[in-house]
PDB file of C-alpha atoms in Angstrom:
ATOM      1  CA  LYS F   1       2.695 -11.615   5.136  1.00 75.00           C
ATOM      2  CA  LEU F   2       0.400 -12.194   1.790  1.00 80.00           C
ATOM      3  CA  SER F   3       0.441 -13.041  -1.781  1.00 83.00           C
ATOM      4  CA  PRO F   4      -2.952 -12.322  -3.200  1.00 80.00           C
ATOM      5  CA  THR F   5      -2.693 -13.298  -7.204  1.00 78.00           C
ATOM      6  CA  ALA F   6      -2.312  -9.364  -7.785  1.00 81.00           C
ATOM      7  CA  PRO F   7      -3.072  -7.288 -11.389  1.00 83.00           C
ATOM      8  CA  ASN F   8       0.894  -7.170 -13.075  1.00 87.00           C
ATOM      9  CA  LEU F   9       2.093  -3.389 -12.544  1.00 92.00           C
ATOM     10  CA  LEU F  10       4.058  -2.305 -15.563  1.00 91.00           C
ATOM     11  CA  VAL F  11       6.959  -0.046 -14.722  1.00 91.00           C
ATOM     12  CA  GLY F  12       6.789   2.042 -17.900  1.00 92.00           C
ATOM     13  CA  GLY F  13       2.566   1.911 -17.089  1.00 95.00           C
ATOM     14  CA  ASN F  14      -0.336   4.758 -15.626  1.00 97.00           C
ATOM     15  CA  TRP F  15      -1.529   3.066 -11.994  1.00 97.00           C
ATOM     16  CA  SER F  16      -1.299   3.544  -8.854  1.00 98.00           C
ATOM     17  CA  ILE F  17      -1.133   1.988  -4.491  1.00 97.00           C
ATOM     18  CA  SER F  18      -2.584   2.617  -1.935  1.00 98.00           C
ATOM     19  CA  SER F  19      -2.049   1.520   1.428  1.00 97.00           C
ATOM     20  CA  TRP F  20      -3.348   2.116   5.059  1.00 97.00           C
ATOM     21  CA  PHE F  21      -0.907   1.217   8.013  1.00 96.00           C
ATOM     22  CA  ILE F  22       0.935   1.336  11.273  1.00 96.00           C
ATOM     23  CA  THR F  23       4.103   0.712  12.139  1.00 96.00           C
ATOM     24  CA  ASN F  24       5.414  -0.611  15.772  1.00 96.00           C
ATOM     25  CA  SER F  25       9.049  -0.419  15.422  1.00 96.00           C
ATOM     26  CA  ILE F  26      11.216   1.740  12.689  1.00 95.00           C
ATOM     27  CA  SER F  27      14.134  -0.752  14.170  1.00 94.00           C
ATOM     28  CA  ALA F  28      15.245  -2.846  10.738  1.00 94.00           C
ATOM     29  CA  ASP F  29      13.289  -2.026   7.104  1.00 94.00           C
ATOM     30  CA  GLN F  30      10.331  -3.083   6.588  1.00 95.00           C
ATOM     31  CA  PHE F  31       8.493  -3.631   3.047  1.00 95.00           C
ATOM     32  CA  ILE F  32       4.540  -2.640   2.683  1.00 96.00           C
ATOM     33  CA  MET F  33       4.323  -4.776  -0.305  1.00 94.00           C
ATOM     34  CA  ALA F  34       6.181  -5.298  -2.858  1.00 93.00           C
ATOM     35  CA  GLN F  35       6.156  -7.495  -6.168  1.00 93.00           C
ATOM     36  CA  THR F  36       8.435  -8.560  -9.061  1.00 91.00           C
ATOM     37  CA  GLN F  37       7.719  -9.382 -12.698  1.00 90.00           C
ATOM     38  CA  SER F  38      11.328 -10.266 -13.659  1.00 89.00           C
ATOM     39  CA  SER F  39      14.344  -8.855 -13.110  1.00 85.00           C
ATOM     40  CA  SER F  40      13.383  -5.787 -15.410  1.00 89.00           C
ATOM     41  CA  ASN F  41       9.920  -5.240 -13.823  1.00 93.00           C
ATOM     42  CA  ARG F  42       9.887  -4.261  -9.890  1.00 93.00           C
ATOM     43  CA  ILE F  43       8.131  -2.378  -7.329  1.00 94.00           C
ATOM     44  CA  GLY F  44       7.799  -1.872  -3.936  1.00 94.00           C
ATOM     45  CA  ILE F  45       7.360  -0.168  -1.441  1.00 96.00           C
ATOM     46  CA  HIS F  46       8.802   0.024   2.781  1.00 95.00           C
ATOM     47  CA  ILE F  47       9.994   1.826   5.263  1.00 96.00           C
ATOM     48  CA  ASN F  48      13.119   2.838   6.473  1.00 94.00           C
ATOM     49  CA  THR F  49      15.299   3.043   9.543  1.00 95.00           C
ATOM     50  CA  SER F  50      15.045   6.459   9.812  1.00 94.00           C
ATOM     51  CA  GLY F  51      11.050   5.758   9.305  1.00 96.00           C
ATOM     52  CA  ASN F  52      10.610   7.478   6.066  1.00 95.00           C
ATOM     53  CA  ILE F  53       8.092   5.918   2.880  1.00 96.00           C
ATOM     54  CA  VAL F  54      10.286   4.636  -0.088  1.00 95.00           C
ATOM     55  CA  ALA F  55       8.665   4.328  -2.937  1.00 95.00           C
ATOM     56  CA  THR F  56      10.838   2.410  -5.270  1.00 92.00           C
ATOM     57  CA  MET F  57      11.632   0.634  -9.068  1.00 92.00           C
ATOM     58  CA  TRP F  58      13.335  -0.863 -11.095  1.00 91.00           C
ATOM     59  CA  ASP F  59      13.649  -1.917 -14.948  1.00 91.00           C
ATOM     60  CA  GLY F  60      17.341  -2.211 -14.647  1.00 89.00           C
ATOM     61  CA  SER F  61      17.931   0.730 -13.786  1.00 89.00           C
ATOM     62  CA  SER F  62      16.226   2.484 -10.590  1.00 88.00           C
ATOM     63  CA  TYR F  63      13.784   5.181  -9.853  1.00 90.00           C
ATOM     64  CA  TYR F  64      12.764   5.748  -6.287  1.00 89.00           C
ATOM     65  CA  GLN F  65      10.914   8.247  -4.368  1.00 92.00           C
ATOM     66  CA  LYS F  66      11.593   9.234  -0.321  1.00 93.00           C
ATOM     67  CA  SER F  67       9.004  11.046   1.597  1.00 95.00           C
ATOM     68  CA  SER F  68      10.593  13.880   3.130  1.00 93.00           C
ATOM     69  CA  THR F  69       8.501  13.963   6.315  1.00 91.00           C
ATOM     70  CA  ALA F  70       9.240  10.516   9.114  1.00 95.00           C
ATOM     71  CA  ILE F  71       6.353   8.965  10.011  1.00 96.00           C
ATOM     72  CA  SER F  72       5.936   8.067  14.014  1.00 93.00           C
ATOM     73  CA  VAL F  73       5.801   4.772  15.247  1.00 96.00           C
ATOM     74  CA  GLY F  74       1.647   3.608  16.386  1.00 95.00           C
ATOM     75  CA  THR F  75       0.295   6.084  14.568  1.00 94.00           C
ATOM     76  CA  MET F  76      -2.262   5.121  11.445  1.00 94.00           C
ATOM     77  CA  ASN F  77      -0.540   6.191   7.788  1.00 97.00           C
ATOM     78  CA  HIS F  78      -1.908   6.207   4.442  1.00 98.00           C
ATOM     79  CA  VAL F  79       0.567   6.703   1.360  1.00 98.00           C
ATOM     80  CA  VAL F  80      -0.594   6.441  -2.328  1.00 98.00           C
ATOM     81  CA  TYR F  81       2.814   5.507  -4.853  1.00 97.00           C
ATOM     82  CA  ALA F  82       1.372   6.396  -8.277  1.00 97.00           C
ATOM     83  CA  ASN F  83       3.388   6.355 -11.797  1.00 96.00           C
ATOM     84  CA  SER F  84       3.074   7.569 -15.024  1.00 96.00           C
ATOM     85  CA  ASN F  85       5.777   5.732 -16.848  1.00 94.00           C
ATOM     86  CA  LYS F  86       8.626   5.653 -14.658  1.00 93.00           C
ATOM     87  CA  THR F  87       7.365   9.256 -13.080  1.00 93.00           C
ATOM     88  CA  ILE F  88       6.904   8.751  -9.104  1.00 94.00           C
ATOM     89  CA  THR F  89       4.726  10.480  -6.978  1.00 95.00           C
ATOM     90  CA  LEU F  90       4.710   9.905  -3.728  1.00 96.00           C
ATOM     91  CA  TYR F  91       2.128  11.376  -1.258  1.00 97.00           C
ATOM     92  CA  LEU F  92       1.993  11.007   1.988  1.00 97.00           C
ATOM     93  CA  ASN F  93      -1.537  11.409   4.121  1.00 97.00           C
ATOM     94  CA  GLY F  94      -2.383  13.130   1.184  1.00 96.00           C
ATOM     95  CA  VAL F  95       0.223  15.750   0.671  1.00 96.00           C
ATOM     96  CA  ALA F  96       3.225  15.096  -1.706  1.00 96.00           C
ATOM     97  CA  GLN F  97       6.447  13.943  -0.893  1.00 95.00           C
ATOM     98  CA  SER F  98      10.093  15.266  -2.083  1.00 87.00           C
ATOM     99  CA  GLY F  99      13.245  13.445  -1.552  1.00 73.00           C
ATOM    100  CA  SER F 100      15.579  10.993  -2.512  1.00 68.00           C
ATOM    101  CA  VAL F 101      17.027   7.273  -1.691  1.00 63.00           C
ATOM    102  CA  SER F 102      17.926   4.746  -3.912  1.00 59.00           C
ATOM    103  CA  GLU F 103      17.271   1.306  -2.358  1.00 60.00           C
ATOM    104  CA  GLY F 104      16.523  -1.857  -3.997  1.00 60.00           C
ATOM    105  CA  VAL F 105      13.719  -4.647  -4.775  1.00 65.00           C
ATOM    106  CA  GLU F 106      13.636  -7.992  -4.840  1.00 63.00           C
ATOM    107  CA  SER F 107      14.233 -10.144  -7.495  1.00 69.00           C
ATOM    108  CA  THR F 108      12.242 -13.736  -6.008  1.00 78.00           C
ATOM    109  CA  THR F 109       9.207 -13.023  -8.226  1.00 87.00           C
ATOM    110  CA  GLY F 110       5.397 -12.730  -6.862  1.00 87.00           C
ATOM    111  CA  THR F 111       3.538  -9.736  -5.364  1.00 90.00           C
ATOM    112  CA  THR F 112       3.341  -9.751  -1.282  1.00 91.00           C
ATOM    113  CA  ILE F 113       1.836  -7.173   1.331  1.00 92.00           C
ATOM    114  CA  GLY F 114       3.198  -7.461   4.311  1.00 92.00           C
ATOM    115  CA  CYS F 115       7.195  -8.495   3.143  1.00 91.00           C
ATOM    116  CA  LYS F 116       9.202  -9.152   0.162  1.00 88.00           C
ATOM    117  CA  THR F 117       9.206 -11.366  -2.151  1.00 84.00           C
ATOM    118  CA  GLY F 118      11.987 -13.363  -1.044  1.00 80.00           C
ATOM    119  CA  ASP F 119      10.456 -13.493   2.178  1.00 84.00           C
ATOM    120  CA  SER F 120      13.026 -10.940   3.960  1.00 87.00           C
ATOM    121  CA  MET F 121      12.046  -7.766   5.628  1.00 92.00           C
ATOM    122  CA  PHE F 122       8.801  -8.166   6.835  1.00 93.00           C
ATOM    123  CA  PHE F 123       6.118  -5.195   8.370  1.00 95.00           C
ATOM    124  CA  ASN F 124       5.724  -4.650  11.985  1.00 95.00           C
ATOM    125  CA  GLY F 125       2.653  -3.756  12.403  1.00 94.00           C
ATOM    126  CA  ILE F 126      -1.056  -3.523  11.203  1.00 92.00           C
ATOM    127  CA  ILE F 127      -1.955  -3.328   7.595  1.00 93.00           C
ATOM    128  CA  ASP F 128      -5.041  -2.596   7.061  1.00 92.00           C
ATOM    129  CA  ASP F 129      -6.524  -1.646   3.497  1.00 94.00           C
ATOM    130  CA  MET F 130      -4.314  -2.282  -0.058  1.00 95.00           C
ATOM    131  CA  SER F 131      -5.823  -0.468  -3.076  1.00 96.00           C
ATOM    132  CA  PHE F 132      -4.607  -1.067  -6.602  1.00 96.00           C
ATOM    133  CA  PHE F 133      -5.575   1.376  -9.711  1.00 97.00           C
ATOM    134  CA  ASN F 134      -4.600   1.210 -13.407  1.00 96.00           C
ATOM    135  CA  HIS F 135      -5.220   5.306 -12.768  1.00 97.00           C
ATOM    136  CA  THR F 136      -1.861   7.613 -12.083  1.00 98.00           C
ATOM    137  CA  MET F 137      -3.417   9.405  -9.078  1.00 98.00           C
ATOM    138  CA  THR F 138      -3.594  13.280  -9.004  1.00 98.00           C
ATOM    139  CA  ALA F 139      -3.056  15.304  -6.070  1.00 97.00           C
ATOM    140  CA  THR F 140      -6.869  16.005  -5.344  1.00 98.00           C
ATOM    141  CA  GLU F 141      -7.692  11.894  -5.933  1.00 98.00           C
ATOM    142  CA  ALA F 142      -5.001  10.756  -3.392  1.00 98.00           C
ATOM    143  CA  GLN F 143      -6.415  13.323  -0.822  1.00 97.00           C
ATOM    144  CA  GLU F 144      -9.666  11.572  -1.551  1.00 97.00           C
ATOM    145  CA  LEU F 145      -8.717   8.358  -0.519  1.00 96.00           C
ATOM    146  CA  PHE F 146      -6.891   9.876   2.586  1.00 96.00           C
ATOM    147  CA  ASN F 147     -10.525  11.874   3.193  1.00 95.00           C
ATOM    148  CA  ASP F 148      -8.765  13.696   6.065  1.00 93.00           C
ATOM    149  CA  GLY F 149      -7.454  10.774   7.892  1.00 92.00           C
ATOM    150  CA  VAL F 150     -10.685   8.795   7.323  1.00 90.00           C
ATOM    151  CA  ALA F 151     -10.440   6.533   5.394  1.00 90.00           C
ATOM    152  CA  LEU F 152     -12.216   6.297   1.987  1.00 93.00           C
ATOM    153  CA  ASP F 153     -13.913   3.223   1.087  1.00 94.00           C
ATOM    154  CA  ALA F 154     -11.688   2.653  -2.153  1.00 96.00           C
ATOM    155  CA  THR F 155     -14.797   1.015  -4.170  1.00 96.00           C
ATOM    156  CA  ALA F 156     -16.482   4.950  -3.354  1.00 96.00           C
ATOM    157  CA  HIS F 157     -13.800   6.511  -4.526  1.00 97.00           C
ATOM    158  CA  SER F 158     -13.590   8.744  -8.091  1.00 98.00           C
ATOM    159  CA  LYS F 159     -12.047   6.749 -10.161  1.00 98.00           C
ATOM    160  CA  SER F 160     -12.975   3.002  -8.617  1.00 97.00           C
ATOM    161  CA  GLY F 161     -13.746   2.241 -12.321  1.00 96.00           C
ATOM    162  CA  ASN F 162     -10.419   1.966 -12.631  1.00 96.00           C
ATOM    163  CA  LEU F 163     -10.135   0.039  -8.896  1.00 96.00           C
ATOM    164  CA  VAL F 164      -8.174  -3.417 -10.248  1.00 95.00           C
ATOM    165  CA  GLY F 165      -6.850  -5.147  -6.259  1.00 94.00           C
ATOM    166  CA  TYR F 166      -8.485  -4.332  -3.774  1.00 95.00           C
ATOM    167  CA  TRP F 167      -8.048  -5.870  -0.106  1.00 93.00           C
ATOM    168  CA  ARG F 168      -8.985  -4.990   3.828  1.00 90.00           C
ATOM    169  CA  ASN F 169      -7.645  -6.783   6.950  1.00 86.00           C
ATOM    170  CA  ASP F 170     -10.786  -8.793   7.405  1.00 74.00           C
ATOM    171  CA  GLY F 171      -9.056 -11.169   9.784  1.00 67.00           C
ATOM    172  CA  VAL F 172      -6.964 -13.817   9.994  1.00 66.00           C
ATOM    173  CA  SER F 173      -8.463 -16.290   7.726  1.00 77.00           C
ATOM    174  CA  THR F 174      -8.715 -14.803   4.165  1.00 82.00           C
ATOM    175  CA  TRP F 175      -8.654 -11.283   1.988  1.00 87.00           C
ATOM    176  CA  THR F 176     -11.188 -10.883   0.230  1.00 89.00           C
ATOM    177  CA  ASP F 177     -10.166  -8.783  -2.938  1.00 92.00           C
ATOM    178  CA  ARG F 178     -13.674  -6.096  -3.340  1.00 93.00           C
ATOM    179  CA  SER F 179     -12.494  -4.815  -7.087  1.00 94.00           C
ATOM    180  CA  THR F 180     -14.257  -7.338  -9.675  1.00 91.00           C
ATOM    181  CA  ASN F 181     -11.065  -9.762 -10.791  1.00 91.00           C
ATOM    182  CA  SER F 182     -11.479 -11.796  -7.193  1.00 89.00           C
ATOM    183  CA  ASN F 183      -7.886 -12.154  -5.832  1.00 88.00           C
ATOM    184  CA  HIS F 184      -8.204 -13.484  -2.879  1.00 87.00           C
ATOM    185  CA  GLY F 185      -5.859 -13.380  -0.584  1.00 84.00           C
ATOM    186  CA  THR F 186      -4.393 -16.070   2.627  1.00 81.00           C
ATOM    187  CA  PRO F 187      -2.361 -14.987   5.378  1.00 83.00           C
ATOM    188  CA  ALA F 188       1.079 -17.042   5.940  1.00 80.00           C
ATOM    189  CA  GLY F 189       2.023 -17.377   9.191  1.00 67.00           C
ATOM    190  CA  THR F 190       0.150 -17.038  12.330  1.00 60.00           C
ATOM    191  CA  PRO F 191      -1.897 -13.293  12.240  1.00 57.00           C
ATOM    192  CA  GLU F 192      -2.775 -11.757  15.451  1.00 56.00           C
ATOM    193  CA  SER F 193      -6.588 -10.501  15.738  1.00 53.00           C
ATOM    194  CA  ILE F 194      -6.997  -6.917  17.748  1.00 52.00           C
ATOM    195  CA  ILE F 195     -10.709  -5.336  18.981  1.00 54.00           C
ATOM    196  CA  ILE F 196     -10.873  -2.096  17.878  1.00 53.00           C
ATOM    197  CA  ARG F 197     -13.863  -0.097  19.148  1.00 54.00           C
ATOM    198  CA  GLU F 198     -17.043   1.371  16.916  1.00 58.00           C
ATOM    199  CA  GLY F 199     -15.877   5.142  15.867  1.00 53.00           C
ATOM    200  CA  LEU F 200     -17.957   8.031  16.005  1.00 53.00           C
ATOM    201  CA  ASN F 201     -18.335   7.807  12.772  1.00 56.00           C
ATOM    202  CA  SER F 202     -21.712   6.027  11.031  1.00 57.00           C
ATOM    203  CA  ASN F 203     -19.810   2.516   9.119  1.00 59.00           C
ATOM    204  CA  LYS F 204     -16.572   3.156  10.760  1.00 55.00           C
ATOM    205  CA  ASP F 205     -14.437   1.828  13.563  1.00 58.00           C
ATOM    206  CA  GLY F 206     -12.546   3.009  15.868  1.00 54.00           C
ATOM    207  CA  LEU F 207      -9.839   3.904  13.708  1.00 52.00           C
ATOM    208  CA  GLY F 208     -11.882   5.218  11.118  1.00 55.00           C
ATOM    209  CA  PHE F 209     -11.837   2.030   8.114  1.00 53.00           C
ATOM    210  CA  PRO F 210     -15.659   0.978   7.267  1.00 54.00           C
ATOM    211  CA  PHE F 211     -16.914  -2.053   9.143  1.00 49.00           C
ATOM    212  CA  LYS F 212     -16.061  -5.415   6.974  1.00 49.00           C
ATOM    213  CA  ASN F 213     -19.574  -6.714   6.860  1.00 42.00           C
TER     214      ASN F 213
END
């Protein structure tokens, strides 16, 4: 779990959230991220027990988009949740999704990466990258972030000027906000480290992520 002081994303605004992740199991619902500002401004991204990604929103009414494709356990995936005044577009691995389901978002205020804001439905796996943009991503821009499965550094994206929060899994002590907002986060609990081989691409690790230094 990470609880950065992240920028508030308004339900009626224009913004996007991007994340790279691997899940170890889909036996229980698990949240990639969640943010609740008030009873009428809640958002979240989670994986349900069918392996579908669900982008959800609440302002007194429920808005949601579910992936039409289920993810596989142990596989790196990329998701973009793009919002334009309560119109949600969900991209999974660069492809726009079309599915529907109604699922709720926690009422406890705050921003969390790796669980609901009420400290439940914890993510079981690795979240390696999370970025917030104050811009609604187009299909082309979502595909640019996906970068054919080789993770793009969000600061190199064509919309990097709209980047308002950017965290990469820097290790067990601190996740540095690589946007200009310095909203650094400290993981809770007892995080574990893994060793990943060097990749074949310059300045990338074996999963395709930019080196941390």
